[in-house]
mmCIF file of C-alpha atoms in Angstrom:
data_model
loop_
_atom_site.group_PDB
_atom_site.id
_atom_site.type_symbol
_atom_site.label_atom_id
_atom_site.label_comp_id
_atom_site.label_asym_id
_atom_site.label_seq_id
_atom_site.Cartn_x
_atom_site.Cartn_y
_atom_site.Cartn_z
ATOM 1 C CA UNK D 107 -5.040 139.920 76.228
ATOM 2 C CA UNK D 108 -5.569 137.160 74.191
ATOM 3 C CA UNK D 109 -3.015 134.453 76.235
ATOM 4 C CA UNK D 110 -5.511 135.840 79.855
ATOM 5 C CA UNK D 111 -9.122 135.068 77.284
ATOM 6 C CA UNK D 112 -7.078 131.601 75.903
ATOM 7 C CA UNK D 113 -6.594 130.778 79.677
ATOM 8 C CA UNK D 114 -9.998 131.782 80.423
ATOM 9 C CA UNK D 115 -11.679 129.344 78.226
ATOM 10 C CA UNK D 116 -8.801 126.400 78.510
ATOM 11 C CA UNK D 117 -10.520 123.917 80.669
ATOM 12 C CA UNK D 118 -8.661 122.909 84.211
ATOM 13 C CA UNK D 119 -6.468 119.879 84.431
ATOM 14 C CA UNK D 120 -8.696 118.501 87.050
ATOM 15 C CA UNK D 121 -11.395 118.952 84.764
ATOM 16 C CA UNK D 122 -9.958 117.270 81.768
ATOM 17 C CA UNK D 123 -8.997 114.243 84.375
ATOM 18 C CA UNK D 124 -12.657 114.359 85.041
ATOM 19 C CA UNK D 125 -13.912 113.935 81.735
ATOM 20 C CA UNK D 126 -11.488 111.822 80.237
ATOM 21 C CA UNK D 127 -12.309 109.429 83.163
ATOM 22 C CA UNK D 128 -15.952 109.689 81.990
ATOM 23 C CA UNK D 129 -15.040 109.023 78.583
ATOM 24 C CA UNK D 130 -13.029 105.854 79.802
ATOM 25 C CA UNK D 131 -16.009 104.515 81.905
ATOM 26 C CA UNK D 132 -18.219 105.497 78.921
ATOM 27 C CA UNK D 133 -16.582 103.023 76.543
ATOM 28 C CA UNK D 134 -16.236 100.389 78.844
ATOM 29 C CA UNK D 135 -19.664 101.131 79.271
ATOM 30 C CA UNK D 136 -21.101 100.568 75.513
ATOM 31 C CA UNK D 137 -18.652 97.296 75.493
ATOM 32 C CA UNK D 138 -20.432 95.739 77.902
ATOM 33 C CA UNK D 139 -23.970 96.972 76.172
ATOM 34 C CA UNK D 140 -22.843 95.182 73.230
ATOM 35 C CA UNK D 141 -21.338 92.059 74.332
ATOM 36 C CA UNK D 142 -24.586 91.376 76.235
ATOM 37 C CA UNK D 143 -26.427 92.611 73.374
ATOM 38 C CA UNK D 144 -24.524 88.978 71.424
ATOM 39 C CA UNK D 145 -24.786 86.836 74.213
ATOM 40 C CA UNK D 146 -27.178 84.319 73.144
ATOM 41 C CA UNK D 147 -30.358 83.285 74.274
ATOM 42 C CA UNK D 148 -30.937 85.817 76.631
ATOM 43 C CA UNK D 149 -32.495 88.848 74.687
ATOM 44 C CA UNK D 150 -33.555 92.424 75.753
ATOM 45 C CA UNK D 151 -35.352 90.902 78.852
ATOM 46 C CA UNK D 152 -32.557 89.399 80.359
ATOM 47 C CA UNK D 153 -29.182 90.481 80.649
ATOM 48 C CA UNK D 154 -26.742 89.970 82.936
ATOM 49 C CA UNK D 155 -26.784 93.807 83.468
ATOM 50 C CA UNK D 156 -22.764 94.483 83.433
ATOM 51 C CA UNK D 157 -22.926 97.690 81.939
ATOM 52 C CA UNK D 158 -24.897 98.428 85.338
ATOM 53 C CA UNK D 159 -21.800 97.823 87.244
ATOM 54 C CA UNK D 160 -19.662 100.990 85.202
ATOM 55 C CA UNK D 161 -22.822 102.929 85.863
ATOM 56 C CA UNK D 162 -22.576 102.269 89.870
ATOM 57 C CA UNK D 163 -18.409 102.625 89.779
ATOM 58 C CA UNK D 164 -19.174 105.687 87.825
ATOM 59 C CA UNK D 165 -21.742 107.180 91.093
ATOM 60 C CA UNK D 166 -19.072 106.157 93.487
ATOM 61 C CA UNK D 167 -15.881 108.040 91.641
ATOM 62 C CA UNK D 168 -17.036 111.049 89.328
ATOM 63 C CA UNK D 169 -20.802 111.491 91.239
ATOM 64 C CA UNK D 170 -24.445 111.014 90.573
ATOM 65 C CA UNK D 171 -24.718 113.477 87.403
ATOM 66 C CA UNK D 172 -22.138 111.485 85.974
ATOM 67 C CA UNK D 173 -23.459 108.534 86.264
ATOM 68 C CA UNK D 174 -26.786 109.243 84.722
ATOM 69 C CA UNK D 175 -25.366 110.869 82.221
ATOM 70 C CA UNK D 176 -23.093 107.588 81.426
ATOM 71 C CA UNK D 177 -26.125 105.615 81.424
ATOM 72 C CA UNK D 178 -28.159 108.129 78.691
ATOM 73 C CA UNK D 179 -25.245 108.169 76.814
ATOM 74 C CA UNK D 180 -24.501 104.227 76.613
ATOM 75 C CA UNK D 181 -27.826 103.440 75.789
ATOM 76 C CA UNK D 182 -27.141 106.027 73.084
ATOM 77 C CA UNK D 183 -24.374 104.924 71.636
ATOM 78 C CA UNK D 184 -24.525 101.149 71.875
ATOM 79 C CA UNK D 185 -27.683 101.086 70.510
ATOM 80 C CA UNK D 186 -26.290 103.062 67.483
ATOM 81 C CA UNK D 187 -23.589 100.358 67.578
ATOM 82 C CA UNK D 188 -26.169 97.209 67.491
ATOM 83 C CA UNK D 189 -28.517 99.017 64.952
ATOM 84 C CA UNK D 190 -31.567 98.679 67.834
ATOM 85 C CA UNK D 191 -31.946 102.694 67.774
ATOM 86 C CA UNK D 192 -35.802 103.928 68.634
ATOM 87 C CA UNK D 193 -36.833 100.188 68.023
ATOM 88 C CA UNK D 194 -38.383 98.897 71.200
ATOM 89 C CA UNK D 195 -35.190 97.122 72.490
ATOM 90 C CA UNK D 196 -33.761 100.816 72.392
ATOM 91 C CA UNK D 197 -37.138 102.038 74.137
ATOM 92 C CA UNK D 198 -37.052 99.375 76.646
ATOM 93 C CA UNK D 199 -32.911 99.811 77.513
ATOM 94 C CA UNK D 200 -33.432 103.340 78.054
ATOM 95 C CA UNK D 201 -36.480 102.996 80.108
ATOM 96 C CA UNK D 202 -34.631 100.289 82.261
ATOM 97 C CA UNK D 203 -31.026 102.345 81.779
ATOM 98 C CA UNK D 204 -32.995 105.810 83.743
ATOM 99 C CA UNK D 205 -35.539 104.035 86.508
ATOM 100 C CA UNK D 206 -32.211 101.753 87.885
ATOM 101 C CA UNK D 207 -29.965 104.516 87.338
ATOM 102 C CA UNK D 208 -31.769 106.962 89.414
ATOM 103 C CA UNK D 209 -33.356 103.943 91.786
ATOM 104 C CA UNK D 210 -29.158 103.745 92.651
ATOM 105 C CA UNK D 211 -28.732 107.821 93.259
ATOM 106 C CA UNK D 212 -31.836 107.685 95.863
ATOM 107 C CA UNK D 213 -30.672 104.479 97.640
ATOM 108 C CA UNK D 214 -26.825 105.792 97.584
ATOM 109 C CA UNK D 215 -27.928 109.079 98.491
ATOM 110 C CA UNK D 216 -30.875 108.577 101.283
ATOM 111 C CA UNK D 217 -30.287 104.935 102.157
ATOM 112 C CA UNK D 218 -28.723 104.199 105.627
ATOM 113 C CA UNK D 219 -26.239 100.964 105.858
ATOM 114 C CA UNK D 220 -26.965 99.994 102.078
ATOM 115 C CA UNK D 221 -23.588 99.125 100.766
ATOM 116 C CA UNK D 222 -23.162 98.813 96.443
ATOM 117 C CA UNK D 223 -24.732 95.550 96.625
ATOM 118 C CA UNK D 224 -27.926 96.970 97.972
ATOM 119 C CA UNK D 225 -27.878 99.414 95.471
ATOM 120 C CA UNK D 226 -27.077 97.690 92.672
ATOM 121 C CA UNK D 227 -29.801 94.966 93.957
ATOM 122 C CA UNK D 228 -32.714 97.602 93.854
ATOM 123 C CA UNK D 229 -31.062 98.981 90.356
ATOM 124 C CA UNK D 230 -32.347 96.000 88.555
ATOM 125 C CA UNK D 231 -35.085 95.159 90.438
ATOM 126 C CA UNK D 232 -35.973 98.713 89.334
ATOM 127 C CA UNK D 233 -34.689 97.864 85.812
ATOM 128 C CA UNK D 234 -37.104 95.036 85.350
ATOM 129 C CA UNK D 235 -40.108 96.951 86.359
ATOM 130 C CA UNK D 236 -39.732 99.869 84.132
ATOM 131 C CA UNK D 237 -39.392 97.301 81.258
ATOM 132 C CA UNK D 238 -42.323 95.683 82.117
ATOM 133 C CA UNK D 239 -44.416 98.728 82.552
ATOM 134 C CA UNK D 240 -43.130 100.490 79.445
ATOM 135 C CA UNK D 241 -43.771 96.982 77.457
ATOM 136 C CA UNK D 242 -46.888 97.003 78.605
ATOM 137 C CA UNK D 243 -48.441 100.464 78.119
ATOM 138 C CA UNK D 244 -46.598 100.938 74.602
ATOM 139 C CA UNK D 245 -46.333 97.906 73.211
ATOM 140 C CA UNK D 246 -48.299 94.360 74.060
ATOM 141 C CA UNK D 247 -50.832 96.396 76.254
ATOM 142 C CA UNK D 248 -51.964 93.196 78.111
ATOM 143 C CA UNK D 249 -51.941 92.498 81.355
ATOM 144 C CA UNK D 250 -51.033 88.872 80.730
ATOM 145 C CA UNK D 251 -47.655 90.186 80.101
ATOM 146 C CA UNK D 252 -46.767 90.689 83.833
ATOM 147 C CA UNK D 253 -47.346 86.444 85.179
ATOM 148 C CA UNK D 254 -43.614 87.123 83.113
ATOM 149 C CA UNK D 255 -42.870 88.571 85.937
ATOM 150 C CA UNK D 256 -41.911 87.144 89.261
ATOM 151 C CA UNK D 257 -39.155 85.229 87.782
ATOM 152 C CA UNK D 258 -38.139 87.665 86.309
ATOM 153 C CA UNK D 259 -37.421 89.410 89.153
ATOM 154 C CA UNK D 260 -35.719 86.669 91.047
ATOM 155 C CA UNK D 261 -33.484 86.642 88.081
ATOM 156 C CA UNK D 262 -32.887 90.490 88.488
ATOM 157 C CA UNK D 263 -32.031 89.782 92.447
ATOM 158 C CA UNK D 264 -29.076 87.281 91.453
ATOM 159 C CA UNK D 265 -27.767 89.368 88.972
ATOM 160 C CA UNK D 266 -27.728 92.643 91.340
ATOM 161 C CA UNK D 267 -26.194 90.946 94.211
ATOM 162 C CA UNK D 268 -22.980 89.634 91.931
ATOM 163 C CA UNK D 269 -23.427 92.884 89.445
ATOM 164 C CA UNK D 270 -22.931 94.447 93.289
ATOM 165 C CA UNK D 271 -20.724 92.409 94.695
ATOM 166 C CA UNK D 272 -18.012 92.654 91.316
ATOM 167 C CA UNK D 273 -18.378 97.224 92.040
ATOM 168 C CA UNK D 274 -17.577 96.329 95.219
ATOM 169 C CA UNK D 275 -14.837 94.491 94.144
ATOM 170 C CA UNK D 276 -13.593 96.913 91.282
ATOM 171 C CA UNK D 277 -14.461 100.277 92.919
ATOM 172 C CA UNK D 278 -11.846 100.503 95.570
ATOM 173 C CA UNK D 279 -8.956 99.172 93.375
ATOM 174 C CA UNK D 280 -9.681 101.674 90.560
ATOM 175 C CA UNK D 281 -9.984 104.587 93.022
ATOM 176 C CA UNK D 282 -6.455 103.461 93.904
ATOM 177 C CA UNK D 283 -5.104 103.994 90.845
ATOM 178 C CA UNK D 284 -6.914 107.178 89.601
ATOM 179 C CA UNK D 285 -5.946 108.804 92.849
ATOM 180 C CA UNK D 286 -2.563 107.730 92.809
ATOM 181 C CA UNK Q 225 -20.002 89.496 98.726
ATOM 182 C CA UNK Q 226 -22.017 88.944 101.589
ATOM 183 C CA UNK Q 227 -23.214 92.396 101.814
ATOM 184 C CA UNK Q 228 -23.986 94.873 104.676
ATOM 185 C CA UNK Q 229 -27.123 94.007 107.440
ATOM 186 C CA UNK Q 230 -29.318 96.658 105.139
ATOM 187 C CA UNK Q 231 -29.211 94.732 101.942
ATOM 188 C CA UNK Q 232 -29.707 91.337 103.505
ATOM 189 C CA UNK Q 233 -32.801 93.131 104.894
ATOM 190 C CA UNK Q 234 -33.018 94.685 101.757
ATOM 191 C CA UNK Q 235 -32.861 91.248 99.410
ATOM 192 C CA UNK Q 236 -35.498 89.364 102.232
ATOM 193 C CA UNK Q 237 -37.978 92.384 101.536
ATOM 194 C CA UNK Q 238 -37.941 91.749 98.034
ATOM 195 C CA UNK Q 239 -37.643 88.344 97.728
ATOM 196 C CA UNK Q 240 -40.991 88.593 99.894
ATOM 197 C CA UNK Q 241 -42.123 90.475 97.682
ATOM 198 C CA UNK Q 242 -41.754 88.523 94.844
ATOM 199 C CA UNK Q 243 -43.288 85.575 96.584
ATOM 200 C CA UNK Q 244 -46.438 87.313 97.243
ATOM 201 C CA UNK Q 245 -46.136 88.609 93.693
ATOM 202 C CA UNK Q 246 -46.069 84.914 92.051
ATOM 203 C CA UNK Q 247 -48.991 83.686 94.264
ATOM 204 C CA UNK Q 248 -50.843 86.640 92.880
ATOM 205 C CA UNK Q 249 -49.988 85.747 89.472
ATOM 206 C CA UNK Q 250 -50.810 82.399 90.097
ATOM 207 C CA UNK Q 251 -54.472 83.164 90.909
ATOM 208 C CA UNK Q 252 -54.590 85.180 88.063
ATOM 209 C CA UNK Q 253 -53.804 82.803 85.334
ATOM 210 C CA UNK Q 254 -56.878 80.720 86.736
ATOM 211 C CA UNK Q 255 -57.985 77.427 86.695
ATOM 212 C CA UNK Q 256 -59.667 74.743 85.072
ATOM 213 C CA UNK Q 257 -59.156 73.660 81.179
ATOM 214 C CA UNK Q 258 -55.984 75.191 79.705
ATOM 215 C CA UNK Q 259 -56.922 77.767 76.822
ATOM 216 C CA UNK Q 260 -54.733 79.593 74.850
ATOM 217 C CA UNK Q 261 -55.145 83.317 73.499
ATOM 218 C CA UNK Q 262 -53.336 85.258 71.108
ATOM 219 C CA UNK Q 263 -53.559 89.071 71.099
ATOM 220 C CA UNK Q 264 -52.619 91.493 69.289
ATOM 221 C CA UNK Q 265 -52.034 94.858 71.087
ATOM 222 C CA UNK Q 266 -55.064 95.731 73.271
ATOM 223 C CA UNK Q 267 -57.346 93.282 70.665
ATOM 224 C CA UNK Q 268 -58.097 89.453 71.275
ATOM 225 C CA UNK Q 269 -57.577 87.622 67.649
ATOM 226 C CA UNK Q 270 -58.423 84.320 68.914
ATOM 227 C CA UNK Q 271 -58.956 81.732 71.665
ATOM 228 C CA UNK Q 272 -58.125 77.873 71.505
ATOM 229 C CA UNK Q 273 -57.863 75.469 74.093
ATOM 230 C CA UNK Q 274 -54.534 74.370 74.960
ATOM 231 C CA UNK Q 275 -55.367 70.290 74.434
ATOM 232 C CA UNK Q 276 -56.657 70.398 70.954
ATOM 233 C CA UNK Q 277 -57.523 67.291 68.960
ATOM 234 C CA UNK Q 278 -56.167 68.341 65.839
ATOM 235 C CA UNK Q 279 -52.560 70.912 65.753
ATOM 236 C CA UNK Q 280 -53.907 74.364 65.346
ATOM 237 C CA UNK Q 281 -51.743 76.818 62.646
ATOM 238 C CA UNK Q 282 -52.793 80.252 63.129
ATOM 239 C CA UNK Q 283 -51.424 83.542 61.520
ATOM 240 C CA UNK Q 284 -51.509 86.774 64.202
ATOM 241 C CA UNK Q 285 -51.159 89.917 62.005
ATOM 242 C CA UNK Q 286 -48.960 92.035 63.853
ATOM 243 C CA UNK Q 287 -47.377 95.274 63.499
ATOM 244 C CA UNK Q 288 -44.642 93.868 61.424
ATOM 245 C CA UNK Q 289 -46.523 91.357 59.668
ATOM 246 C CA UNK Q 290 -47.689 87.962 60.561
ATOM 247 C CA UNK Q 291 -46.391 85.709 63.250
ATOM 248 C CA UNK Q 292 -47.446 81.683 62.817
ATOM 249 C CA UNK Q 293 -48.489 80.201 66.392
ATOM 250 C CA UNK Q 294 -48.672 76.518 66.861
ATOM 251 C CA UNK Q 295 -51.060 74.590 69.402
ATOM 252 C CA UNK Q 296 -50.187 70.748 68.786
ATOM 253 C CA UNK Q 297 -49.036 68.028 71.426
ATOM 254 C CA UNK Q 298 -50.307 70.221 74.284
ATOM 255 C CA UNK Q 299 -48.085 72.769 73.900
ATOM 256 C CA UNK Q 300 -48.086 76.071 71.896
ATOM 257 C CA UNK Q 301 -44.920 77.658 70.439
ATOM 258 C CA UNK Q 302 -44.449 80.702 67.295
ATOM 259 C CA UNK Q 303 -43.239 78.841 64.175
ATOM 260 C CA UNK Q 304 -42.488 82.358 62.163
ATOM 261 C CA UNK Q 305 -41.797 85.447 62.865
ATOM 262 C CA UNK Q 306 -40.815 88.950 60.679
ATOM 263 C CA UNK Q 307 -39.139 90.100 63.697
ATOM 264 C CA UNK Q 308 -35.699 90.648 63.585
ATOM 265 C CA UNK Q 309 -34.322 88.756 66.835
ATOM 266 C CA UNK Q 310 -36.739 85.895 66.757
ATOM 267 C CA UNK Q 311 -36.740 85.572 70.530
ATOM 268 C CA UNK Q 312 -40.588 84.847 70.271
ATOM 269 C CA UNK Q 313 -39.344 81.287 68.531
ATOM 270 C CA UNK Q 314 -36.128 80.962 70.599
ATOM 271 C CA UNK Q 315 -38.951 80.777 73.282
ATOM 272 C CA UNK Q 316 -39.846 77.450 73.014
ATOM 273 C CA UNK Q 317 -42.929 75.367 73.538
ATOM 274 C CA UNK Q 318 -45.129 76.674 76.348
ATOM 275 C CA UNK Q 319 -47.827 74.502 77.683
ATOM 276 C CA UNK Q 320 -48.559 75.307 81.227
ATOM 277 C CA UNK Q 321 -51.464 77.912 82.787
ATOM 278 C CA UNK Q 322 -49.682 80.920 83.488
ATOM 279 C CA UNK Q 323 -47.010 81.031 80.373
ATOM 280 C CA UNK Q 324 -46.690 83.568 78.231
ATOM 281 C CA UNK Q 325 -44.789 84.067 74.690
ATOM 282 C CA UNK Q 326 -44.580 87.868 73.782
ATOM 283 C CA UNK Q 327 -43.032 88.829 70.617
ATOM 284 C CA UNK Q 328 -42.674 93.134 71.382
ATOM 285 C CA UNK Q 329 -41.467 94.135 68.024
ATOM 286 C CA UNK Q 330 -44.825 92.830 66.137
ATOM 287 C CA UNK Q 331 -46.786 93.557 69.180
ATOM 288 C CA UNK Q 332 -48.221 89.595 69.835
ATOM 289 C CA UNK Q 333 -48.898 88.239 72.945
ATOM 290 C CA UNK Q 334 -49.245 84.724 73.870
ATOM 291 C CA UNK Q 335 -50.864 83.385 76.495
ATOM 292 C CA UNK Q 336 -52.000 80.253 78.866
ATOM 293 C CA UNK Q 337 -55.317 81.038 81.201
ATOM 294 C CA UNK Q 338 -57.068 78.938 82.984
ATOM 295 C CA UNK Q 339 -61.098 78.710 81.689
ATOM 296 C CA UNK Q 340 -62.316 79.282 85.211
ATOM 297 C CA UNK Q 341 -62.786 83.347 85.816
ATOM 298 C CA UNK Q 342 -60.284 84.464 88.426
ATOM 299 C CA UNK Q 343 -62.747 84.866 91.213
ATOM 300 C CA UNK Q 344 -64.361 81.455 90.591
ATOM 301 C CA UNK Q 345 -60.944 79.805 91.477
ATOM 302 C CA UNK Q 346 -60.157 82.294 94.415
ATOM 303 C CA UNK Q 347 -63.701 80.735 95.755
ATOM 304 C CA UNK Q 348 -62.848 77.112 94.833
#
């Protein structure tokens, strides 16, 4: 009785693969939210947005509920790592973290002949504006704030396409080996 | 690297976009004499022009405390800061129409207008 309720609750291997992938993904993840987080010069504006690229390897192998759950749970945790929780860095990465991670589920999802690089292209482009509109309508509440940002935005386009172009890269390979 | 048809479309779309996005911003900013204006939040705390005769030291009380902007040599720049990452310094010296400084953690905004009203320079 108790062995048949034991094997009942015990989780499937499949299902502890699953997770422990997510787990793996998750702290490469929060590494990459930090080191950009020391990387000098560049701020909470702009980042190179690698952390972005685990989110979009984490949609193509474990699935879109994954994946935004990854990039909830990053922002979480690295910002309890940096000591930026509920300051307005935190505000702004989670903001940013939830438009491009969901921007990348539509565009995967109901996008025709978009490969990762498109995705990941309208990811930050979607990341930048949901900065900018939560900086503006909770914190500097100018308008003046937005002549920030065209280049801004031609900043986000490099970093997409080679944020992209590196899933592209990675993806395939690390299917490989998972699936081996 | 190169990418698929649809995001080559995709990046030309934007990168239009963000063209027409700077001209916009371009007309907004204005024209004319170069004045600066500090703001704190949704309230104006002062206006100076950009090409002062004498440097300018000003203290913006922000949400943290208060930030020290500069206007000297044409150029404006934040001196101090209580924020903790100091990006608002890192910044640098700003001195043409259309830059900004923001400093989000003590809620100060910095920035470069034109004098002429938006629609005066849309007509010039």
């Amino acid at each position: 009785m108790q062995v048949k309720a034991l094997e009942m609750i015990r989780p499937s291997l499949e299902e502890l693969q699953h997770k422990a992938q997510w787990m793996s993904l998750l702290m490469l993840a929060v590494s990459m939210h930090v080191l950009e987080a020391g990387l000098p010069g560049l701020g909470p504006w702009l980042k190179p947005g690698l952390a972005n690229v685990i989110t979009l390897i984490t949609l193509v192998l474990l699935g879109p509920r994954a994946a935004l759950a990854l990039a909830i749970a990053r922002v979480f945790t690295g910002s309890m790592l940096i000591g930026t929780m509920l300051t307005p860095t935190f505000v702004m990465s989670l903001s940013g973290a939830m438009a491009a991670t969901l921007t990348m589920l539509a565009a995967w999802r109901w996008l025709p002949g978009i490969s990762l690089i498109g995705i990941s292209l309208l990811g930050a482009i979607a990341h930048m504006l949901a900065q900018f509109v939560v900086v503006e309508s909770l914190f500097i509440q100018q308008s003046a704030i937005y002549y920030l940002l065209p280049p801004f935005l031609l900043i986000s386009c490099a970093t997409g396409w080679i944020n992209g172009a590196i899933a592209t890269y990675i993806t395939p390979r690390l299917f490989h080996r998972i699936h081996e | 690297m190169k990418g698929t048809w649809a995001d080559r479309l995709l990046l030309l779309l934007v990168l239009a976009g963000i063209g027409i996005s700077w001209q916009f911003v371009h007309v907004l900013a204005g024209k004319g004499e170069a004045m600066v204006t500090i703001y704190h939040g949704q309230t104006q705390l002062a206006q100076y022009p950009l090409h002062a005769h004498k440097p300018v030291h000003f203290m913006a009380k922000g949400a943290l405390g208060d930030s020290e902007i500069v206007i000297d040599h044409n150029s404006v720049y934040f001196l101090e800061s209580p924020c903790r990452n100091k990006l608002c310094i890192l910044a640098g010296h700003k001195h043409e129409i259309g830059d900004i400084i923001a400093c989000v953690p003590n809620r100060i905004l910095v920035a470069i207008s034109g004098a002429a009203k938006r629609f005066d320079a849309v007509v010039e």
